PDB file of C-alpha atoms in Angstrom:
ATOM      1  CA  UNK B   1       4.972 -19.784 -14.725  1.00  0.00           C
ATOM      2  CA  UNK B   2       3.519 -17.082 -16.952  1.00  0.00           C
ATOM      3  CA  UNK B   3      -0.004 -17.895 -15.750  1.00  0.00           C
ATOM      4  CA  UNK B   4       0.981 -17.538 -12.091  1.00  0.00           C
ATOM      5  CA  UNK B   5       2.605 -14.164 -12.802  1.00  0.00           C
ATOM      6  CA  UNK B   6      -0.489 -13.064 -14.681  1.00  0.00           C
ATOM      7  CA  UNK B   7      -2.727 -14.206 -11.797  1.00  0.00           C
ATOM      8  CA  UNK B   8      -0.562 -12.383  -9.292  1.00  0.00           C
ATOM      9  CA  UNK B   9      -0.721  -9.167 -11.324  1.00  0.00           C
ATOM     10  CA  UNK B  10      -4.482  -9.540 -11.514  1.00  0.00           C
ATOM     11  CA  UNK B  11      -4.662  -9.365  -7.717  1.00  0.00           C
ATOM     12  CA  UNK B  12      -2.780  -6.052  -7.720  1.00  0.00           C
ATOM     13  CA  UNK B  13      -4.883  -4.748 -10.596  1.00  0.00           C
ATOM     14  CA  UNK B  14      -8.104  -5.705  -8.791  1.00  0.00           C
ATOM     15  CA  UNK B  15      -7.141  -4.238  -5.416  1.00  0.00           C
ATOM     16  CA  UNK B  16      -5.615  -0.974  -6.663  1.00  0.00           C
ATOM     17  CA  UNK B  17      -8.859   0.814  -7.654  1.00  0.00           C
ATOM     18  CA  UNK B  18     -10.501  -0.005  -4.310  1.00  0.00           C
ATOM     19  CA  UNK B  19      -7.363   1.021  -2.435  1.00  0.00           C
ATOM     20  CA  UNK B  20      -7.238   4.329  -4.288  1.00  0.00           C
ATOM     21  CA  UNK B  21     -10.815   4.963  -3.105  1.00  0.00           C
ATOM     22  CA  UNK B  22      -9.752   4.370   0.527  1.00  0.00           C
ATOM     23  CA  UNK B  23     -10.829   0.754   1.063  1.00  0.00           C
ATOM     24  CA  UNK B  24      -8.817  -0.272   4.137  1.00  0.00           C
ATOM     25  CA  UNK B  25      -8.811  -3.962   3.282  1.00  0.00           C
ATOM     26  CA  UNK B  26      -7.541  -3.331  -0.237  1.00  0.00           C
ATOM     27  CA  UNK B  27      -4.854  -0.979   1.105  1.00  0.00           C
ATOM     28  CA  UNK B  28      -3.765  -3.622   3.601  1.00  0.00           C
ATOM     29  CA  UNK B  29      -3.605  -6.278   0.874  1.00  0.00           C
ATOM     30  CA  UNK B  30      -1.366  -4.023  -1.207  1.00  0.00           C
ATOM     31  CA  UNK B  31       0.828  -3.322   1.812  1.00  0.00           C
ATOM     32  CA  UNK B  32       1.295  -7.045   2.354  1.00  0.00           C
ATOM     33  CA  UNK B  33       2.062  -7.590  -1.329  1.00  0.00           C
ATOM     34  CA  UNK B  34       4.724  -4.859  -1.433  1.00  0.00           C
ATOM     35  CA  UNK B  35       6.236  -5.785   1.941  1.00  0.00           C
ATOM     36  CA  UNK B  36       6.725  -9.378   0.841  1.00  0.00           C
ATOM     37  CA  UNK B  37       7.240  -8.957  -2.901  1.00  0.00           C
ATOM     38  CA  UNK B  38       4.299 -11.221  -3.729  1.00  0.00           C
ATOM     39  CA  UNK B  39       1.070 -11.079  -5.708  1.00  0.00           C
ATOM     40  CA  UNK B  40       2.616  -9.244  -8.638  1.00  0.00           C
ATOM     41  CA  UNK B  41       4.289  -6.559  -6.539  1.00  0.00           C
ATOM     42  CA  UNK B  42       7.986  -5.838  -6.284  1.00  0.00           C
ATOM     43  CA  UNK B  43       9.484  -5.804  -2.789  1.00  0.00           C
ATOM     44  CA  UNK B  44       9.216  -2.104  -1.928  1.00  0.00           C
ATOM     45  CA  UNK B  45       9.028  -0.948   1.681  1.00  0.00           C
ATOM     46  CA  UNK B  46       8.131   2.629   0.731  1.00  0.00           C
ATOM     47  CA  UNK B  47       5.087   1.410  -1.211  1.00  0.00           C
ATOM     48  CA  UNK B  48       4.253  -1.056   1.564  1.00  0.00           C
ATOM     49  CA  UNK B  49       4.430   1.645   4.237  1.00  0.00           C
ATOM     50  CA  UNK B  50       2.258   3.932   2.106  1.00  0.00           C
ATOM     51  CA  UNK B  51      -0.461   1.310   1.742  1.00  0.00           C
ATOM     52  CA  UNK B  52      -0.274   0.217   5.387  1.00  0.00           C
ATOM     53  CA  UNK B  53      -0.542   3.883   6.387  1.00  0.00           C
ATOM     54  CA  UNK B  54      -3.639   4.360   4.244  1.00  0.00           C
ATOM     55  CA  UNK B  55      -5.156   1.160   5.639  1.00  0.00           C
ATOM     56  CA  UNK B  56      -4.443   2.370   9.176  1.00  0.00           C
ATOM     57  CA  UNK B  57      -6.154   5.698   8.419  1.00  0.00           C
ATOM     58  CA  UNK B  58      -9.160   3.666   7.265  1.00  0.00           C
ATOM     59  CA  UNK B  59      -9.218   1.919  10.657  1.00  0.00           C
ATOM     60  CA  UNK B  60      -7.356  -1.306   9.908  1.00  0.00           C
ATOM     61  CA  UNK B  61      -5.541  -2.142  13.168  1.00  0.00           C
ATOM     62  CA  UNK B  62      -3.465  -4.932  11.600  1.00  0.00           C
ATOM     63  CA  UNK B  63      -2.061  -2.321   9.227  1.00  0.00           C
ATOM     64  CA  UNK B  64      -0.894  -0.203  12.150  1.00  0.00           C
ATOM     65  CA  UNK B  65       1.208  -3.088  13.463  1.00  0.00           C
ATOM     66  CA  UNK B  66       2.520  -3.992  10.007  1.00  0.00           C
ATOM     67  CA  UNK B  67       3.481  -0.370   9.335  1.00  0.00           C
ATOM     68  CA  UNK B  68       5.410  -0.175  12.604  1.00  0.00           C
ATOM     69  CA  UNK B  69       7.162  -3.460  11.866  1.00  0.00           C
ATOM     70  CA  UNK B  70       8.445  -2.470   8.432  1.00  0.00           C
ATOM     71  CA  UNK B  71       9.367   1.033   9.635  1.00  0.00           C
ATOM     72  CA  UNK B  72      12.130  -0.625  11.680  1.00  0.00           C
ATOM     73  CA  UNK B  73      13.800  -1.558   8.375  1.00  0.00           C
ATOM     74  CA  UNK B  74      13.403   1.884   6.785  1.00  0.00           C
ATOM     75  CA  UNK B  75      15.356   5.118   6.979  1.00  0.00           C
ATOM     76  CA  UNK B  76      13.703   8.353   8.082  1.00  0.00           C
ATOM     77  CA  UNK B  77      13.916   9.571   4.486  1.00  0.00           C
ATOM     78  CA  UNK B  78      12.103   6.476   3.192  1.00  0.00           C
ATOM     79  CA  UNK B  79       9.361   6.833   5.810  1.00  0.00           C
ATOM     80  CA  UNK B  80       8.938  10.491   4.898  1.00  0.00           C
ATOM     81  CA  UNK B  81       8.616   9.552   1.209  1.00  0.00           C
ATOM     82  CA  UNK B  82       5.963   6.959   2.043  1.00  0.00           C
ATOM     83  CA  UNK B  83       4.047   9.468   4.164  1.00  0.00           C
ATOM     84  CA  UNK B  84       4.122  12.069   1.375  1.00  0.00           C
ATOM     85  CA  UNK B  85       2.784   9.501  -1.072  1.00  0.00           C
ATOM     86  CA  UNK B  86      -0.012   8.520   1.323  1.00  0.00           C
ATOM     87  CA  UNK B  87      -0.949  12.171   1.908  1.00  0.00           C
ATOM     88  CA  UNK B  88      -1.119  12.729  -1.853  1.00  0.00           C
ATOM     89  CA  UNK B  89      -3.650   9.920  -2.217  1.00  0.00           C
ATOM     90  CA  UNK B  90      -5.682  11.238   0.721  1.00  0.00           C
ATOM     91  CA  UNK B  91      -5.686  14.720  -0.813  1.00  0.00           C
ATOM     92  CA  UNK B  92      -6.847  13.325  -4.151  1.00  0.00           C
ATOM     93  CA  UNK B  93      -9.691  11.488  -2.454  1.00  0.00           C
ATOM     94  CA  UNK B  94     -10.715  14.631  -0.558  1.00  0.00           C
ATOM     95  CA  UNK B  95     -10.807  16.637  -3.790  1.00  0.00           C
ATOM     96  CA  UNK B  96     -12.998  13.965  -5.413  1.00  0.00           C
ATOM     97  CA  UNK B  97     -15.399  14.041  -2.463  1.00  0.00           C
ATOM     98  CA  UNK B  98     -15.760  17.833  -2.592  1.00  0.00           C
TER      99      UNK B  98
END
């Protein structure tokens, strides 16, 4: 059991740096993990929406559909929180690029 938890956390740890740099596939993977509570991630629709939103911005069309699907289970306040978090990451990436 401990090994499977450690392996799952490794997936999150491996995908997070790429996602923070704007990799659409990594963002999508994190969105899936948070929307299902798998791969070392807690079930968290705000985090999932954030990562699906970032993946969608990077051109991942599957993320657009996934984001819309989970938004049906979220309040307007939760969606707004997820959007703020996504914008913060985008702003950080823009500052790094400048």
